[in-house]
PDB file of C-alpha atoms in Angstrom:
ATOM      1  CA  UNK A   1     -10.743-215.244-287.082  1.00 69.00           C
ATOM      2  CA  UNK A   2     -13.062-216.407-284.930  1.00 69.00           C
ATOM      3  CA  UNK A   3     -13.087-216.572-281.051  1.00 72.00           C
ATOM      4  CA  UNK A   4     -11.271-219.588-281.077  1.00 74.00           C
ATOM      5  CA  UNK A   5      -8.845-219.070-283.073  1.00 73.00           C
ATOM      6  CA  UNK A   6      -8.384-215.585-281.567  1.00 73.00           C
ATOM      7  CA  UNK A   7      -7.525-217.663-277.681  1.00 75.00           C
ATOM      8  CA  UNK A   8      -5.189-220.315-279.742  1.00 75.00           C
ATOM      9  CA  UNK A   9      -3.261-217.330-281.156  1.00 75.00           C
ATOM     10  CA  UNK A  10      -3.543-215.870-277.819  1.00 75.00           C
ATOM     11  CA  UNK A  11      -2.312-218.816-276.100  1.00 74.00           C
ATOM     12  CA  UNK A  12       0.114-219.538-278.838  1.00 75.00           C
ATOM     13  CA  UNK A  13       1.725-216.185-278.332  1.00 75.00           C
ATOM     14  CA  UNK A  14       2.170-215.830-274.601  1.00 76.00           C
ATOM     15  CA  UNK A  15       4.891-217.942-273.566  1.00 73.00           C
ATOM     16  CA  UNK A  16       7.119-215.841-275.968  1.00 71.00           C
ATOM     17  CA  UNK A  17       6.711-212.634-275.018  1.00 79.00           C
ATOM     18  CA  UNK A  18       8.041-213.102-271.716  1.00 78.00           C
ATOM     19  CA  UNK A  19      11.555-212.312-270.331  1.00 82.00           C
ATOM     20  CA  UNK A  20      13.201-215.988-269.242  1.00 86.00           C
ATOM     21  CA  UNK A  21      16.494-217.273-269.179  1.00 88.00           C
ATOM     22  CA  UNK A  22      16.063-219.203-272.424  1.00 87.00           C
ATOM     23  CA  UNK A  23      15.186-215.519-274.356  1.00 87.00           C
ATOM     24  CA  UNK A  24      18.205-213.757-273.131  1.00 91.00           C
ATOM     25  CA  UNK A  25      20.481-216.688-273.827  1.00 92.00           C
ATOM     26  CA  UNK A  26      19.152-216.873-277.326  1.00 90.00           C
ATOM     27  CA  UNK A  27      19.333-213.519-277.712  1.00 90.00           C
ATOM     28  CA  UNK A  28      23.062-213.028-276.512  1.00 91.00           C
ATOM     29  CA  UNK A  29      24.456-215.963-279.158  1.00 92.00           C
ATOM     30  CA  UNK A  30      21.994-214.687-282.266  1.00 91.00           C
ATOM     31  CA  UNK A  31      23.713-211.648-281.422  1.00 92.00           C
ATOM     32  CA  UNK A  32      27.249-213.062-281.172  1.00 93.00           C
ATOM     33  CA  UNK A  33      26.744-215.154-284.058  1.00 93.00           C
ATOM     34  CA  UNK A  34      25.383-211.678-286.324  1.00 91.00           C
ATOM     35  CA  UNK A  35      28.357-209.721-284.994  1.00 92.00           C
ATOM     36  CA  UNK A  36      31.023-212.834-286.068  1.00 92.00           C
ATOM     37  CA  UNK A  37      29.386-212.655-289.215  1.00 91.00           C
ATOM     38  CA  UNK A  38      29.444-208.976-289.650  1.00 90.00           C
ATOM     39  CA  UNK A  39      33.067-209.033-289.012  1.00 90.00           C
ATOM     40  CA  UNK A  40      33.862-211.733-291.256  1.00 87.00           C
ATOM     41  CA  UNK A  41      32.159-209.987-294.308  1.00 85.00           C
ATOM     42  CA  UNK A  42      30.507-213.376-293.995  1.00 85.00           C
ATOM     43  CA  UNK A  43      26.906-213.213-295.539  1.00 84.00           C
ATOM     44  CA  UNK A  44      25.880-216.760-294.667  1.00 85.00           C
ATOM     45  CA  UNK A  45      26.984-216.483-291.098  1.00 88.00           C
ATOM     46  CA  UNK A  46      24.591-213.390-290.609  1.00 87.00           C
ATOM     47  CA  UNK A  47      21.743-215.388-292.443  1.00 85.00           C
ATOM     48  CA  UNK A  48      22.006-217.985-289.594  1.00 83.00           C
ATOM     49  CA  UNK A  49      22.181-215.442-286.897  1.00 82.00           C
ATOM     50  CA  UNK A  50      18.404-213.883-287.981  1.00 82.00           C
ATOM     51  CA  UNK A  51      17.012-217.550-287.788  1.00 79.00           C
ATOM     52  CA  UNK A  52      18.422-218.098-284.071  1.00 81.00           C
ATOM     53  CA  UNK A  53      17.233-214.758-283.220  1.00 80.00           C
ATOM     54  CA  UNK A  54      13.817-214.521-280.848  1.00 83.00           C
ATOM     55  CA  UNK A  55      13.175-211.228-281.271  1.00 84.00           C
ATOM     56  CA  UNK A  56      10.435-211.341-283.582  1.00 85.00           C
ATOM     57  CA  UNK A  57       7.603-213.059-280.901  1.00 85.00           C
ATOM     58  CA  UNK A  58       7.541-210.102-278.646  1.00 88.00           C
ATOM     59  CA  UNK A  59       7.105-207.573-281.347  1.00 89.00           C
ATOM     60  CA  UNK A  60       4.336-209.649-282.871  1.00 88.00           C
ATOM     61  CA  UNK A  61       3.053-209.984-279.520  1.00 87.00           C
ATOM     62  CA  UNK A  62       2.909-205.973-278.876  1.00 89.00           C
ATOM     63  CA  UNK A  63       1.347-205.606-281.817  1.00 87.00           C
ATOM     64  CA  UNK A  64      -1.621-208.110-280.938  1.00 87.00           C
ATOM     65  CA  UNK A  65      -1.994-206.691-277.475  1.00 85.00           C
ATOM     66  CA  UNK A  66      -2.256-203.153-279.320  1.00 87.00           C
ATOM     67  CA  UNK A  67      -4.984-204.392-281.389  1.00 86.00           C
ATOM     68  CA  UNK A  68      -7.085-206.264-278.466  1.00 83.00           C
ATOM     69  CA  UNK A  69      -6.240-203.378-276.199  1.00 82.00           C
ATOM     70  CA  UNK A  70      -4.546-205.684-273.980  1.00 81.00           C
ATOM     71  CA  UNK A  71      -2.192-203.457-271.873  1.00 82.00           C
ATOM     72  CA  UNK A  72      -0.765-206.420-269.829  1.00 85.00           C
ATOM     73  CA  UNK A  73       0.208-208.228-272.911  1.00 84.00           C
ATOM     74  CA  UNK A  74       1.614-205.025-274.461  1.00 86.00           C
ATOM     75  CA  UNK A  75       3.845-204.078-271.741  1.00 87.00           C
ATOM     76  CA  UNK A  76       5.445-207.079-271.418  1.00 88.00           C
ATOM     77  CA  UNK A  77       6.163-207.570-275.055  1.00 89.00           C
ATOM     78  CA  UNK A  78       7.830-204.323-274.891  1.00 90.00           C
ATOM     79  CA  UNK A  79       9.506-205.035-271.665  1.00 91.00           C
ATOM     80  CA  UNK A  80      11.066-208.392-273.124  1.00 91.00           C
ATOM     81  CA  UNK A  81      11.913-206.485-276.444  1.00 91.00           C
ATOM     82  CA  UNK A  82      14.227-203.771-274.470  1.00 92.00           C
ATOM     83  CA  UNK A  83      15.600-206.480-272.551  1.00 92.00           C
ATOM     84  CA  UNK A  84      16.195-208.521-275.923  1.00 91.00           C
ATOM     85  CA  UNK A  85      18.133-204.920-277.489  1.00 92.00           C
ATOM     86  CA  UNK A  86      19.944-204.645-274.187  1.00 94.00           C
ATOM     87  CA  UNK A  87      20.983-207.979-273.843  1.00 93.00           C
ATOM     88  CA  UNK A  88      22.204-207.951-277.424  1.00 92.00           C
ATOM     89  CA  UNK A  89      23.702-204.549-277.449  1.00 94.00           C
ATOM     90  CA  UNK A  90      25.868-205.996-274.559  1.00 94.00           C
ATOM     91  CA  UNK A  91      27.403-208.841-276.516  1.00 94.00           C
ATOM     92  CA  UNK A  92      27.804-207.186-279.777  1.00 93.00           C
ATOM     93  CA  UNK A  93      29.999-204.970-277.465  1.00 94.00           C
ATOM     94  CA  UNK A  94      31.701-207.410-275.740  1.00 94.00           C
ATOM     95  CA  UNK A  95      32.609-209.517-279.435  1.00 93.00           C
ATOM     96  CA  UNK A  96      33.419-206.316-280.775  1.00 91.00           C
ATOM     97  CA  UNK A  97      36.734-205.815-278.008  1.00 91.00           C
ATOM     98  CA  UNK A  98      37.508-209.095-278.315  1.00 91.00           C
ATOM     99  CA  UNK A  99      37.870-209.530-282.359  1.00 87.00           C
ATOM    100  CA  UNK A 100      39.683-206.056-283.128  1.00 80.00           C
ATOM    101  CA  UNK A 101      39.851-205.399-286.431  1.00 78.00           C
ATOM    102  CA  UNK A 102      41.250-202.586-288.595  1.00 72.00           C
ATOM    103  CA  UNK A 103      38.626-201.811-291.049  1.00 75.00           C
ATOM    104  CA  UNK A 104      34.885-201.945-291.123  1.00 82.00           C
ATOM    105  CA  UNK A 105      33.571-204.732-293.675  1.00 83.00           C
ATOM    106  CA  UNK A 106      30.689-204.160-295.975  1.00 83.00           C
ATOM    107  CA  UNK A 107      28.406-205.853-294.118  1.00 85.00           C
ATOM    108  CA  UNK A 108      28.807-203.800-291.422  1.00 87.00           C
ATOM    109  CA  UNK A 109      29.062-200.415-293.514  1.00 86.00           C
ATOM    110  CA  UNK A 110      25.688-201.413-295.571  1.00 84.00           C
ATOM    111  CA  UNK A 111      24.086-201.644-292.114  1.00 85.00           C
ATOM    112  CA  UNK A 112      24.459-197.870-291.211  1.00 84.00           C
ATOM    113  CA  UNK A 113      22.519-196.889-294.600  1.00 84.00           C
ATOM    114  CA  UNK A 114      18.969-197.596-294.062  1.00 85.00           C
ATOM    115  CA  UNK A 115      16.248-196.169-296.903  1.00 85.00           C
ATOM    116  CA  UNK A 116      12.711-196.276-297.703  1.00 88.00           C
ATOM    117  CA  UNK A 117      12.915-200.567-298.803  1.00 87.00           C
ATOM    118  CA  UNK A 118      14.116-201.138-295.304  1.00 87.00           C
ATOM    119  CA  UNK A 119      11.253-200.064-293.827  1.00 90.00           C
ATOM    120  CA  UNK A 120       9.180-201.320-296.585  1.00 90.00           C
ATOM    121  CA  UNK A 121      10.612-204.777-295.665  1.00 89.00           C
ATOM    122  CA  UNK A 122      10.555-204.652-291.938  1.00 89.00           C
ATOM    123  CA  UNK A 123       6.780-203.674-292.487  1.00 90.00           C
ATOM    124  CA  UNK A 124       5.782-206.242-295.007  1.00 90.00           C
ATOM    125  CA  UNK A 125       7.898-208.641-292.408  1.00 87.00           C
ATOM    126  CA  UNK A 126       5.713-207.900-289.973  1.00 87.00           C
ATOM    127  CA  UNK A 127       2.592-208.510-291.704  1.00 88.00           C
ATOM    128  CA  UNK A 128       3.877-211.989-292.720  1.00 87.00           C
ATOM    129  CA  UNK A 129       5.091-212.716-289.390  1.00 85.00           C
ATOM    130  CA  UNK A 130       1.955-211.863-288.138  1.00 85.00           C
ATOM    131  CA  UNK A 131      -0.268-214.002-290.554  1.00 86.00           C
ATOM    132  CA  UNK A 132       2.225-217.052-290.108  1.00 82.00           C
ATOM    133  CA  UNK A 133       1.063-216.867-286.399  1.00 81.00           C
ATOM    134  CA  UNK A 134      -1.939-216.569-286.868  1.00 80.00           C
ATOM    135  CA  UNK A 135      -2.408-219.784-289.042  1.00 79.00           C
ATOM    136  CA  UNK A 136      -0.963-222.770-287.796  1.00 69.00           C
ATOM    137  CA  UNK A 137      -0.480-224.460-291.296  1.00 68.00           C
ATOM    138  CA  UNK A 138       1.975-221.524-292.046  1.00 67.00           C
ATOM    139  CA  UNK A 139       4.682-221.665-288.833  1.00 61.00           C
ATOM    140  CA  UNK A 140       7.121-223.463-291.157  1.00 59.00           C
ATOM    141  CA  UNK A 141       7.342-220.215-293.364  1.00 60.00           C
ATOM    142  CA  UNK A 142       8.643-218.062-289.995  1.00 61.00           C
ATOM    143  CA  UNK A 143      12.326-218.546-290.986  1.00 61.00           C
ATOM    144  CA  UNK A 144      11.839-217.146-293.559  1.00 61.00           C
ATOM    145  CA  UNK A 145      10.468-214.370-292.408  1.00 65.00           C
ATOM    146  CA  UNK A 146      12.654-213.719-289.608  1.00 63.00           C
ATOM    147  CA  UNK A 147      15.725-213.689-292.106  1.00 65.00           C
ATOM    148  CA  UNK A 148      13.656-210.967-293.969  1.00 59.00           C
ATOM    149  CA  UNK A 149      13.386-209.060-291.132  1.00 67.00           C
ATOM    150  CA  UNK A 150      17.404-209.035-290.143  1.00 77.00           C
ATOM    151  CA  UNK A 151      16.258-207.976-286.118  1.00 85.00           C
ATOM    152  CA  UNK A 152      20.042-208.600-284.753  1.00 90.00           C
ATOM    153  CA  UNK A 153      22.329-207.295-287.826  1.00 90.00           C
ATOM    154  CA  UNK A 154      21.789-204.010-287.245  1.00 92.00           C
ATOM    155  CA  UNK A 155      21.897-204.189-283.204  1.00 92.00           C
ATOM    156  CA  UNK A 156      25.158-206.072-283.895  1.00 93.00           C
ATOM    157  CA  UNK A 157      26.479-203.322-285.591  1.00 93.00           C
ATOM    158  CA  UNK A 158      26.051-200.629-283.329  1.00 94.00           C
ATOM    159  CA  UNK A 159      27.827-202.510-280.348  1.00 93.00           C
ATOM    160  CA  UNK A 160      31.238-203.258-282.996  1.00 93.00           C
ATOM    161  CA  UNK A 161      30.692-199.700-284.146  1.00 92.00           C
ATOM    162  CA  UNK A 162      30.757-198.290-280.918  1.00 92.00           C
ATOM    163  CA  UNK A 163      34.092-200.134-279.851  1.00 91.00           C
ATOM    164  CA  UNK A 164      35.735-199.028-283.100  1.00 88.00           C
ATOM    165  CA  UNK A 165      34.434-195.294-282.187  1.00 87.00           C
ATOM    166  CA  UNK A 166      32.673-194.848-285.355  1.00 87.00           C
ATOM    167  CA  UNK A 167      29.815-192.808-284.392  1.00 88.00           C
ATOM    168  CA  UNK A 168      28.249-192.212-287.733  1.00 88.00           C
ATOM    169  CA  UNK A 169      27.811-196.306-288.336  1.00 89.00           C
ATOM    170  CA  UNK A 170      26.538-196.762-285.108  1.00 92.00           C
ATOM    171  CA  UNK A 171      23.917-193.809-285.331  1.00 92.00           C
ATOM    172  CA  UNK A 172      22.606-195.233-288.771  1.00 90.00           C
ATOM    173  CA  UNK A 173      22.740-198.903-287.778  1.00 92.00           C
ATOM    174  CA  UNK A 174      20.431-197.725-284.479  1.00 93.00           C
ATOM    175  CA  UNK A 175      18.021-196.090-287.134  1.00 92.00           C
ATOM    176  CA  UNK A 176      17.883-199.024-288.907  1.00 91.00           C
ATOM    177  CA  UNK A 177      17.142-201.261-286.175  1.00 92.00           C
ATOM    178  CA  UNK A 178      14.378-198.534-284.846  1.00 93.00           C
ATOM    179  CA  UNK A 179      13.382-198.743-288.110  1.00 92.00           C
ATOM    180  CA  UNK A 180      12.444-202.200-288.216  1.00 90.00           C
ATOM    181  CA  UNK A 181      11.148-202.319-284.113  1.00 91.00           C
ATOM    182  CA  UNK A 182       8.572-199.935-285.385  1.00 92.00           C
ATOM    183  CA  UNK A 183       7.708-201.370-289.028  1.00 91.00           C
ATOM    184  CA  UNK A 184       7.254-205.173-287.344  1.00 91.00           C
ATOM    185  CA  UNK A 185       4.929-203.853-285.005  1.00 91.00           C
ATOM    186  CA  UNK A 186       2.351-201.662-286.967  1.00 91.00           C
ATOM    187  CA  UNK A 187       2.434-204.227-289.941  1.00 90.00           C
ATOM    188  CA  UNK A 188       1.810-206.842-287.411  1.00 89.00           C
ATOM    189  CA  UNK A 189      -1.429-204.198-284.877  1.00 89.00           C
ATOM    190  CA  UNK A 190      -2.624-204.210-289.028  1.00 89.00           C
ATOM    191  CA  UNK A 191      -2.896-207.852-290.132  1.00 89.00           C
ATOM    192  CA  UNK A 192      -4.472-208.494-286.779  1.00 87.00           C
ATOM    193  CA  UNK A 193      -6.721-205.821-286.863  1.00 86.00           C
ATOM    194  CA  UNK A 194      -7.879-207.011-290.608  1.00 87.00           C
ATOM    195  CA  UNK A 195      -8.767-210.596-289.396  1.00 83.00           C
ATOM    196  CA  UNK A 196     -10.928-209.707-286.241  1.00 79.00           C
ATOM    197  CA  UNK A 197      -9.105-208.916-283.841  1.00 78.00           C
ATOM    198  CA  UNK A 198     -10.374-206.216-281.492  1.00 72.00           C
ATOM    199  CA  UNK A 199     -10.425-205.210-277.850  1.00 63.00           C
ATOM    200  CA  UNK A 200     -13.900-205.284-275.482  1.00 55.00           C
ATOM    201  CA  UNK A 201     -16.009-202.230-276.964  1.00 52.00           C
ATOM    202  CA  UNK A 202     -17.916-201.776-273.559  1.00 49.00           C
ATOM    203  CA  UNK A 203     -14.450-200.679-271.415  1.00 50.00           C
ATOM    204  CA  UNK A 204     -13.491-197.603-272.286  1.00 47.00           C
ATOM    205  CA  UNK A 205      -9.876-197.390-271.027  1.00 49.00           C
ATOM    206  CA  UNK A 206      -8.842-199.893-273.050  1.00 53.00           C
ATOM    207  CA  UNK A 207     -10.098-198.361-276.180  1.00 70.00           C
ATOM    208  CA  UNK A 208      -8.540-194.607-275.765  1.00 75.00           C
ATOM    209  CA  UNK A 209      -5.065-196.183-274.224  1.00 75.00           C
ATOM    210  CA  UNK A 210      -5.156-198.464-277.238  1.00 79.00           C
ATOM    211  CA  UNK A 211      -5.779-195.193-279.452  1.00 81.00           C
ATOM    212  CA  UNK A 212      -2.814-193.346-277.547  1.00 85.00           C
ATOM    213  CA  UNK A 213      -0.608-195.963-278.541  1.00 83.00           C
ATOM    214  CA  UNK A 214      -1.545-196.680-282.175  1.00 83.00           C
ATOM    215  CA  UNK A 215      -1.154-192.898-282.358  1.00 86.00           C
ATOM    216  CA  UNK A 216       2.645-192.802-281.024  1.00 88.00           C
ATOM    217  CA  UNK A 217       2.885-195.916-283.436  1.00 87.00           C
ATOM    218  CA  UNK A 218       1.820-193.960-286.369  1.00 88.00           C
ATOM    219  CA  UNK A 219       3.899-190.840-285.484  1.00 91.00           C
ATOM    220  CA  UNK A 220       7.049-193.008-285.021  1.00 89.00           C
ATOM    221  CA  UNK A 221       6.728-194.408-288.509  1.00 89.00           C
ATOM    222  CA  UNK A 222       5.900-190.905-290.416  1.00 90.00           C
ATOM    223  CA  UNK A 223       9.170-189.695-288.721  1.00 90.00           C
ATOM    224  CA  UNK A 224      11.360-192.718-289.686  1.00 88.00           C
ATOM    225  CA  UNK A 225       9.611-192.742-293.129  1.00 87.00           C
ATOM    226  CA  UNK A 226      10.195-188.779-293.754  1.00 87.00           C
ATOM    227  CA  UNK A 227      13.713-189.212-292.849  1.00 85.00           C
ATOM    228  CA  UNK A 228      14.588-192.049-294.902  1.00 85.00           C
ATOM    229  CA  UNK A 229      12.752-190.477-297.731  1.00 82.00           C
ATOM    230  CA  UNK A 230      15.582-187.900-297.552  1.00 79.00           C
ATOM    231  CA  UNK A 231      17.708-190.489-297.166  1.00 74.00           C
ATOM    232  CA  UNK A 232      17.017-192.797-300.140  1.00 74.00           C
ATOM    233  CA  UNK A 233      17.723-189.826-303.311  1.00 75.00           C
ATOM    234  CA  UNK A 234      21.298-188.996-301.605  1.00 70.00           C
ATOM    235  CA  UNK A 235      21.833-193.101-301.613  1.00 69.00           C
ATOM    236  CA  UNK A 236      20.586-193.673-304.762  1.00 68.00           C
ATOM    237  CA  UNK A 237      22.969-190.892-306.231  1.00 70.00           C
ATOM    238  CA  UNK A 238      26.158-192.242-304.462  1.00 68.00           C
ATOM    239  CA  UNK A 239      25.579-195.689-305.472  1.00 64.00           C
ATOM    240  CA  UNK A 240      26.326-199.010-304.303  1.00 62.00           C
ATOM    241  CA  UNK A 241      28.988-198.994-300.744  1.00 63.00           C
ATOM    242  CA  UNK A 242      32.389-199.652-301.651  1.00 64.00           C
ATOM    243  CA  UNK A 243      35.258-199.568-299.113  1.00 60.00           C
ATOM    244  CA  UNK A 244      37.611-197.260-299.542  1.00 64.00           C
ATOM    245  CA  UNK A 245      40.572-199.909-298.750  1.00 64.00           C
ATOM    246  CA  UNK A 246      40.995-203.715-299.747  1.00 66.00           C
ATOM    247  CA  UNK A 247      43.117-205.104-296.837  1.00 68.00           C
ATOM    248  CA  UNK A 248      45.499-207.396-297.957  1.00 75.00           C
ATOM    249  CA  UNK A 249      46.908-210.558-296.159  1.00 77.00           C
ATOM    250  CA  UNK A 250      50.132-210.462-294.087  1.00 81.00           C
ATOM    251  CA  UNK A 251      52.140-212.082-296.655  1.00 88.00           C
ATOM    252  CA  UNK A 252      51.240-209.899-299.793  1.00 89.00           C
ATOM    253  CA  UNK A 253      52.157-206.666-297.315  1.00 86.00           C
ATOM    254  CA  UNK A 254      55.794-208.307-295.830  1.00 89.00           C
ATOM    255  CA  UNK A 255      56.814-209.182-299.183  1.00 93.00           C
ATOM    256  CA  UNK A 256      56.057-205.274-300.751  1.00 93.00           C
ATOM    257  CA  UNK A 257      57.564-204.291-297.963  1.00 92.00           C
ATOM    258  CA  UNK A 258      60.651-206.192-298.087  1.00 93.00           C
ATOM    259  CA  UNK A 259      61.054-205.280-301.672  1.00 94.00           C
ATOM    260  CA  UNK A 260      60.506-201.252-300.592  1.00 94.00           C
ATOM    261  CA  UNK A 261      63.303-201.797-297.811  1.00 94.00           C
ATOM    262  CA  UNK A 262      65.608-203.916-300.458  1.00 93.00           C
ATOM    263  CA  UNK A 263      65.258-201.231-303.367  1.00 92.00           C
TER     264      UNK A 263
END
């Protein structure tokens, strides 16, 4: 990239890594919309929530100001991306006491078993997401790579989880969603890095804060990967989720249970 193309992305990335009304709105109903889905084992519904879902900007965003050692640029992406989770978090909570239900679906039990492909995806996600930015001709294809990435599914299922008190879905949903926080942003610091990008080589604070960071980066991702590599044999060996109950609808119960009472 050259120096031109490096301000355009620059410029192109800005106004979305900031907190505004418009983020934490979109945020809040991506959110809602995921945790709906996730509630009504509906698969398509959860598809639209990772399109609505703005997320993905600031993480691309942290992971350019990494790169160019921009510590302004970095901070706020990762200011707007914990306001993003928190705002988020807060819904899915909310949805989750207003739509009790009795059993957890399988799209919100798959979510609490993250492996090794998750963070391959989230990675490879990134990298896309990053590229897409940082050629015009390709912003069409960032759908598609923010359904890839499935930001709000997993944040959506720690808030229901929570209100249902099942700690061990919640703790594995939050993994995943670290997971993919992390993955997004190094894949994204690396496609940057590999078409120019670079801080100013003659300030030196830049430079060794942008080496603190990339370290921390780098650390964060051997843990997730070492843990999910311990992860993925034990899922592999149990095999696809199944729920342990089929629910059945009201009718189907009242007439076995009539019969039972009757006989």
């Amino acid at each position: 990239m050259g120096p031109t193309e490096r301000i355009n992305l620059f410029d192109r990335l800005q106004p979305g890594v900031g907190i505004n009304t418009d983020f934490l709105i979109m945020m809040g109903l991506s959110t809602s919309i995921a945790a709906l889905g996730l509630l009504s084992n509906s698969t398509a519904v959860v598809i639209g929530a990772m399109v609505v879902a703005p997320l993905m900007t600031p993480l691309i965003g942290a992971g350019f100001g990494l790169v160019q050692g921009n510590s302004r640029l970095f901070g706020k992406s990762m200011k707007t991306m914990v306001m993003g989770v928190l705002t988020g978090l807060l819904f899915a909570v909310v949805i989750g006491l207003l739509v009790p239900t009795d059993y957890l679906t399988i799209e919100l039990i798959t979510r609490s078993k993250p492996d090794l492909l998750d963070f391959a995806v989230a990675f490879l996600s990134g990298v896309a997401a990053a590229y897409a930015f940082a050629r015009p001709g390709l912003a069409g294809t960032l759908a598609g790579v923010a359904i890839a990435a499935a930001l709000v599914p997993p944040l959506a299922t720690v808030g229901i989880a929570l209100t249902r008190g099942v700690s061990y879905v919640a703790i594995g949903a939050a993994i995943l969603h670290v997971t993919n926080l992390v993955a997004i942003t190094l894949g994204a610091a690396l496609i940057f890095y590999l078409l120019g990008v670079h801080g100013t080589r003659d300030q030196i604070a830049p430079i060794a804060w942008t080496r603190r960071a990339t370290i921390l980066l780098v650390l964060a991702s051997l843990c997730l990967v070492s843990f999910l590599g311990y992860k993925t044999p034990l899922k592999n060996i149990r095999g696809q989720i199944r729920p342990r109950v089929f629910p059945v609808s009201n009718v189907v119960f009242q007439t076995v249970k009539d019969r039972i009472d009757k006989e």
